[in-house]
Amino acid sequence: MPEASCFEPLPDGVEPSAELMAEIIDTIYKSITVSGMGEDDPGITFGGAGDPLLRVDDLCEAVRIMRERRHGVPVRVMTNGLFDAEVAVKLAECGVNQVSVLLASSDPTQYQALMDPQDGKGLGDVCNFVVSLAELGVNVECTAVKAPGVQVDAVQRLAMSLGATEFKAREYFE
């Protein structure tokens, strides 16, 4: 972690509590300037190594705590989207504004090969998750990686048909 961040990595196997996540957010906001009505507020993004929705209850509690301290802060979550509709409901209820979902392919077989999901999950589960979020009023951004053989235009059409409001294609790195 860069020294300028003022943070140190947690020891292996240690996960931050909801309160600690909210404290980290406070620390970051104390070090930046948000002017006017907050139009330049960078917001908070939960993402990184591992899917943050594996700990959705802790994430939502951190958002609730943060919302008590800082009203109106935009909150975004990055996920692979392999979750049930009940997770979408939790995100909407705790005040997440945007969810960025990795939609690796519009082809179910290619999706399985690229993502190698576990527990019998697949493209249909991601699609249902996007639809659930959109129906709950959460802004959904879908992203695809320009991997060899991925028809990005088809992925974008699928994303928008499911209710996504934004789509981004990212470069592929081997």
mmCIF file of C-alpha atoms in Angstrom:
data_model
loop_
_atom_site.group_PDB
_atom_site.id
_atom_site.type_symbol
_atom_site.label_atom_id
_atom_site.label_comp_id
_atom_site.label_asym_id
_atom_site.label_seq_id
_atom_site.Cartn_x
_atom_site.Cartn_y
_atom_site.Cartn_z
ATOM 1 C CA MET A 1 0.000 0.000 0.000
ATOM 2 C CA PRO A 2 1.437 3.438 -0.875
ATOM 3 C CA GLU A 3 2.793 5.413 2.087
ATOM 4 C CA ALA A 4 0.740 8.429 1.035
ATOM 5 C CA SER A 5 -2.447 6.494 1.819
ATOM 6 C CA CYS A 6 -1.647 6.453 5.573
ATOM 7 C CA PHE A 7 -3.008 2.899 5.741
ATOM 8 C CA GLU A 8 -1.354 -0.393 6.474
ATOM 9 C CA PRO A 9 -2.551 -3.744 5.182
ATOM 10 C CA LEU A 10 -4.352 -5.922 7.703
ATOM 11 C CA PRO A 11 -2.687 -9.186 8.666
ATOM 12 C CA ASP A 12 -3.578 -12.206 6.505
ATOM 13 C CA GLY A 13 -6.952 -13.643 7.427
ATOM 14 C CA VAL A 14 -8.149 -10.503 9.223
ATOM 15 C CA GLU A 15 -11.245 -8.830 7.824
ATOM 16 C CA PRO A 16 -12.220 -5.278 8.838
ATOM 17 C CA SER A 17 -15.372 -4.810 10.876
ATOM 18 C CA ALA A 18 -18.146 -2.529 9.670
ATOM 19 C CA GLU A 19 -17.058 0.050 12.256
ATOM 20 C CA LEU A 20 -13.440 -0.078 11.056
ATOM 21 C CA MET A 21 -14.536 0.357 7.438
ATOM 22 C CA ALA A 22 -16.606 3.404 8.459
ATOM 23 C CA GLU A 23 -13.612 4.821 10.387
ATOM 24 C CA ILE A 24 -11.389 4.394 7.328
ATOM 25 C CA ILE A 25 -13.950 6.254 5.228
ATOM 26 C CA ASP A 26 -13.999 9.074 7.829
ATOM 27 C CA THR A 27 -10.201 9.254 7.762
ATOM 28 C CA ILE A 28 -10.204 9.572 3.986
ATOM 29 C CA TYR A 29 -12.882 12.262 4.008
ATOM 30 C CA LYS A 30 -10.957 14.270 6.612
ATOM 31 C CA SER A 31 -8.016 14.384 4.198
ATOM 32 C CA ILE A 32 -9.919 15.664 1.131
ATOM 33 C CA THR A 33 -11.912 18.766 0.289
ATOM 34 C CA VAL A 34 -15.444 18.456 -1.032
ATOM 35 C CA SER A 35 -16.806 21.787 -2.197
ATOM 36 C CA GLY A 36 -20.184 23.268 -2.932
ATOM 37 C CA MET A 37 -23.055 20.814 -2.854
ATOM 38 C CA GLY A 38 -20.731 17.818 -3.132
ATOM 39 C CA GLU A 39 -20.604 17.705 -6.910
ATOM 40 C CA ASP A 40 -16.868 16.929 -6.712
ATOM 41 C CA ASP A 41 -17.304 14.233 -4.042
ATOM 42 C CA PRO A 42 -15.341 11.183 -5.213
ATOM 43 C CA GLY A 43 -17.586 8.856 -3.240
ATOM 44 C CA ILE A 44 -16.730 5.477 -1.816
ATOM 45 C CA THR A 45 -16.083 2.317 -3.811
ATOM 46 C CA PHE A 46 -16.020 -1.118 -2.245
ATOM 47 C CA GLY A 47 -13.921 -3.404 -4.430
ATOM 48 C CA GLY A 48 -10.526 -4.994 -4.719
ATOM 49 C CA ALA A 49 -9.105 -8.440 -4.138
ATOM 50 C CA GLY A 50 -12.062 -10.729 -3.560
ATOM 51 C CA ASP A 51 -15.707 -9.827 -3.999
ATOM 52 C CA PRO A 52 -16.961 -7.381 -1.341
ATOM 53 C CA LEU A 53 -20.438 -8.911 -1.510
ATOM 54 C CA LEU A 54 -19.128 -12.071 0.133
ATOM 55 C CA ARG A 55 -19.471 -9.909 3.264
ATOM 56 C CA VAL A 56 -22.622 -8.053 2.248
ATOM 57 C CA ASP A 57 -23.948 -7.689 5.797
ATOM 58 C CA ASP A 58 -20.724 -6.036 7.002
ATOM 59 C CA LEU A 59 -20.604 -3.860 3.883
ATOM 60 C CA CYS A 60 -24.193 -2.710 4.405
ATOM 61 C CA GLU A 61 -23.585 -1.991 8.072
ATOM 62 C CA ALA A 62 -20.527 0.096 7.136
ATOM 63 C CA VAL A 63 -22.663 2.022 4.626
ATOM 64 C CA ARG A 64 -25.348 2.626 7.282
ATOM 65 C CA ILE A 65 -22.772 3.908 9.778
ATOM 66 C CA MET A 66 -21.145 6.087 7.130
ATOM 67 C CA ARG A 67 -24.524 7.494 6.017
ATOM 68 C CA GLU A 68 -25.224 8.585 9.626
ATOM 69 C CA ARG A 69 -21.949 10.526 9.599
ATOM 70 C CA ARG A 70 -21.829 11.732 5.991
ATOM 71 C CA HIS A 71 -25.148 12.229 4.209
ATOM 72 C CA GLY A 72 -25.226 12.098 0.447
ATOM 73 C CA VAL A 73 -21.875 10.403 -0.149
ATOM 74 C CA PRO A 74 -22.082 8.326 -3.344
ATOM 75 C CA VAL A 75 -21.473 4.614 -2.670
ATOM 76 C CA ARG A 76 -20.443 2.148 -5.357
ATOM 77 C CA VAL A 77 -19.738 -1.585 -5.171
ATOM 78 C CA MET A 78 -17.734 -3.601 -7.702
ATOM 79 C CA THR A 79 -18.737 -7.274 -8.007
ATOM 80 C CA ASN A 80 -18.756 -10.319 -10.228
ATOM 81 C CA GLY A 81 -22.542 -10.347 -9.769
ATOM 82 C CA LEU A 82 -22.855 -14.030 -8.886
ATOM 83 C CA PHE A 83 -25.388 -13.324 -6.145
ATOM 84 C CA ASP A 84 -29.086 -13.845 -5.489
ATOM 85 C CA ALA A 85 -31.775 -11.172 -5.557
ATOM 86 C CA GLU A 86 -31.757 -10.962 -1.733
ATOM 87 C CA VAL A 87 -28.262 -9.433 -1.938
ATOM 88 C CA ALA A 88 -29.590 -6.840 -4.387
ATOM 89 C CA VAL A 89 -32.350 -6.005 -1.897
ATOM 90 C CA LYS A 90 -29.813 -5.549 0.909
ATOM 91 C CA LEU A 91 -27.726 -3.195 -1.247
ATOM 92 C CA ALA A 92 -30.747 -1.095 -2.190
ATOM 93 C CA GLU A 93 -31.989 -0.947 1.399
ATOM 94 C CA CYS A 94 -28.649 0.153 2.858
ATOM 95 C CA GLY A 95 -28.255 2.966 0.327
ATOM 96 C CA VAL A 96 -25.740 1.771 -2.264
ATOM 97 C CA ASN A 97 -26.108 4.099 -5.263
ATOM 98 C CA GLN A 98 -24.308 2.125 -7.952
ATOM 99 C CA VAL A 99 -23.155 -1.427 -8.533
ATOM 100 C CA SER A 100 -20.550 -2.227 -11.165
ATOM 101 C CA VAL A 101 -21.051 -5.798 -12.370
ATOM 102 C CA LEU A 102 -18.524 -7.757 -14.406
ATOM 103 C CA LEU A 103 -20.431 -9.215 -17.349
ATOM 104 C CA ALA A 104 -17.639 -11.229 -18.933
ATOM 105 C CA SER A 105 -19.569 -12.511 -21.943
ATOM 106 C CA SER A 106 -23.046 -12.720 -23.412
ATOM 107 C CA ASP A 107 -22.464 -16.393 -24.280
ATOM 108 C CA PRO A 108 -23.134 -18.819 -21.389
ATOM 109 C CA THR A 109 -20.413 -21.297 -22.417
ATOM 110 C CA GLN A 110 -17.803 -18.576 -22.879
ATOM 111 C CA TYR A 111 -18.863 -16.985 -19.588
ATOM 112 C CA GLN A 112 -18.267 -20.289 -17.762
ATOM 113 C CA ALA A 113 -14.828 -20.648 -19.361
ATOM 114 C CA LEU A 114 -13.778 -17.083 -18.508
ATOM 115 C CA MET A 115 -15.178 -16.831 -14.984
ATOM 116 C CA ASP A 116 -15.141 -20.436 -13.743
ATOM 117 C CA PRO A 117 -17.934 -19.739 -11.222
ATOM 118 C CA GLN A 118 -18.571 -22.152 -8.372
ATOM 119 C CA ASP A 119 -21.712 -23.582 -6.790
ATOM 120 C CA GLY A 120 -23.500 -24.067 -10.116
ATOM 121 C CA LYS A 121 -23.743 -20.330 -10.745
ATOM 122 C CA GLY A 122 -23.404 -18.836 -14.197
ATOM 123 C CA LEU A 123 -24.385 -16.135 -16.649
ATOM 124 C CA GLY A 124 -28.082 -16.448 -15.826
ATOM 125 C CA ASP A 125 -27.388 -15.621 -12.177
ATOM 126 C CA VAL A 126 -25.453 -12.482 -13.133
ATOM 127 C CA CYS A 127 -28.247 -11.423 -15.479
ATOM 128 C CA ASN A 128 -30.866 -11.936 -12.754
ATOM 129 C CA PHE A 129 -28.741 -9.933 -10.309
ATOM 130 C CA VAL A 130 -28.497 -7.004 -12.751
ATOM 131 C CA VAL A 131 -32.265 -7.085 -13.363
ATOM 132 C CA SER A 132 -32.959 -7.195 -9.599
ATOM 133 C CA LEU A 133 -30.716 -4.200 -8.918
ATOM 134 C CA ALA A 134 -32.226 -2.186 -11.778
ATOM 135 C CA GLU A 135 -35.779 -2.962 -10.647
ATOM 136 C CA LEU A 136 -34.856 -1.793 -7.131
ATOM 137 C CA GLY A 137 -33.653 1.553 -8.506
ATOM 138 C CA VAL A 138 -29.934 0.949 -8.078
ATOM 139 C CA ASN A 139 -27.827 2.287 -10.945
ATOM 140 C CA VAL A 140 -26.020 -0.599 -12.610
ATOM 141 C CA GLU A 141 -22.847 -0.317 -14.635
ATOM 142 C CA CYS A 142 -21.793 -3.463 -16.449
ATOM 143 C CA THR A 143 -18.213 -3.976 -17.504
ATOM 144 C CA ALA A 144 -16.658 -6.401 -19.935
ATOM 145 C CA VAL A 145 -13.042 -7.171 -20.660
ATOM 146 C CA LYS A 146 -11.939 -7.205 -24.288
ATOM 147 C CA ALA A 147 -10.675 -10.781 -23.960
ATOM 148 C CA PRO A 148 -10.005 -12.771 -27.127
ATOM 149 C CA GLY A 149 -13.264 -13.993 -28.617
ATOM 150 C CA VAL A 150 -15.547 -11.819 -26.466
ATOM 151 C CA GLN A 151 -18.095 -9.976 -28.571
ATOM 152 C CA VAL A 152 -18.134 -6.748 -26.584
ATOM 153 C CA ASP A 153 -20.997 -5.264 -28.635
ATOM 154 C CA ALA A 154 -23.186 -8.265 -27.774
ATOM 155 C CA VAL A 155 -22.256 -7.944 -24.094
ATOM 156 C CA GLN A 156 -23.197 -4.257 -24.167
ATOM 157 C CA ARG A 157 -26.566 -5.019 -25.794
ATOM 158 C CA LEU A 158 -27.255 -7.670 -23.147
ATOM 159 C CA ALA A 159 -26.261 -5.327 -20.313
ATOM 160 C CA MET A 160 -28.523 -2.542 -21.502
ATOM 161 C CA SER A 161 -31.443 -4.951 -22.085
ATOM 162 C CA LEU A 162 -31.125 -6.091 -18.460
ATOM 163 C CA GLY A 163 -31.461 -2.535 -17.146
ATOM 164 C CA ALA A 164 -27.859 -1.362 -16.854
ATOM 165 C CA THR A 165 -27.516 2.404 -17.151
ATOM 166 C CA GLU A 166 -23.827 2.345 -18.113
ATOM 167 C CA PHE A 167 -21.415 0.028 -19.884
ATOM 168 C CA LYS A 168 -17.619 0.025 -20.015
ATOM 169 C CA ALA A 169 -15.251 -2.221 -21.936
ATOM 170 C CA ARG A 170 -11.843 -2.658 -20.358
ATOM 171 C CA GLU A 171 -8.608 -3.693 -21.977
ATOM 172 C CA TYR A 172 -7.462 -7.290 -21.699
ATOM 173 C CA PHE A 173 -4.063 -8.020 -20.177
ATOM 174 C CA GLU A 174 -2.513 -11.470 -20.282
#
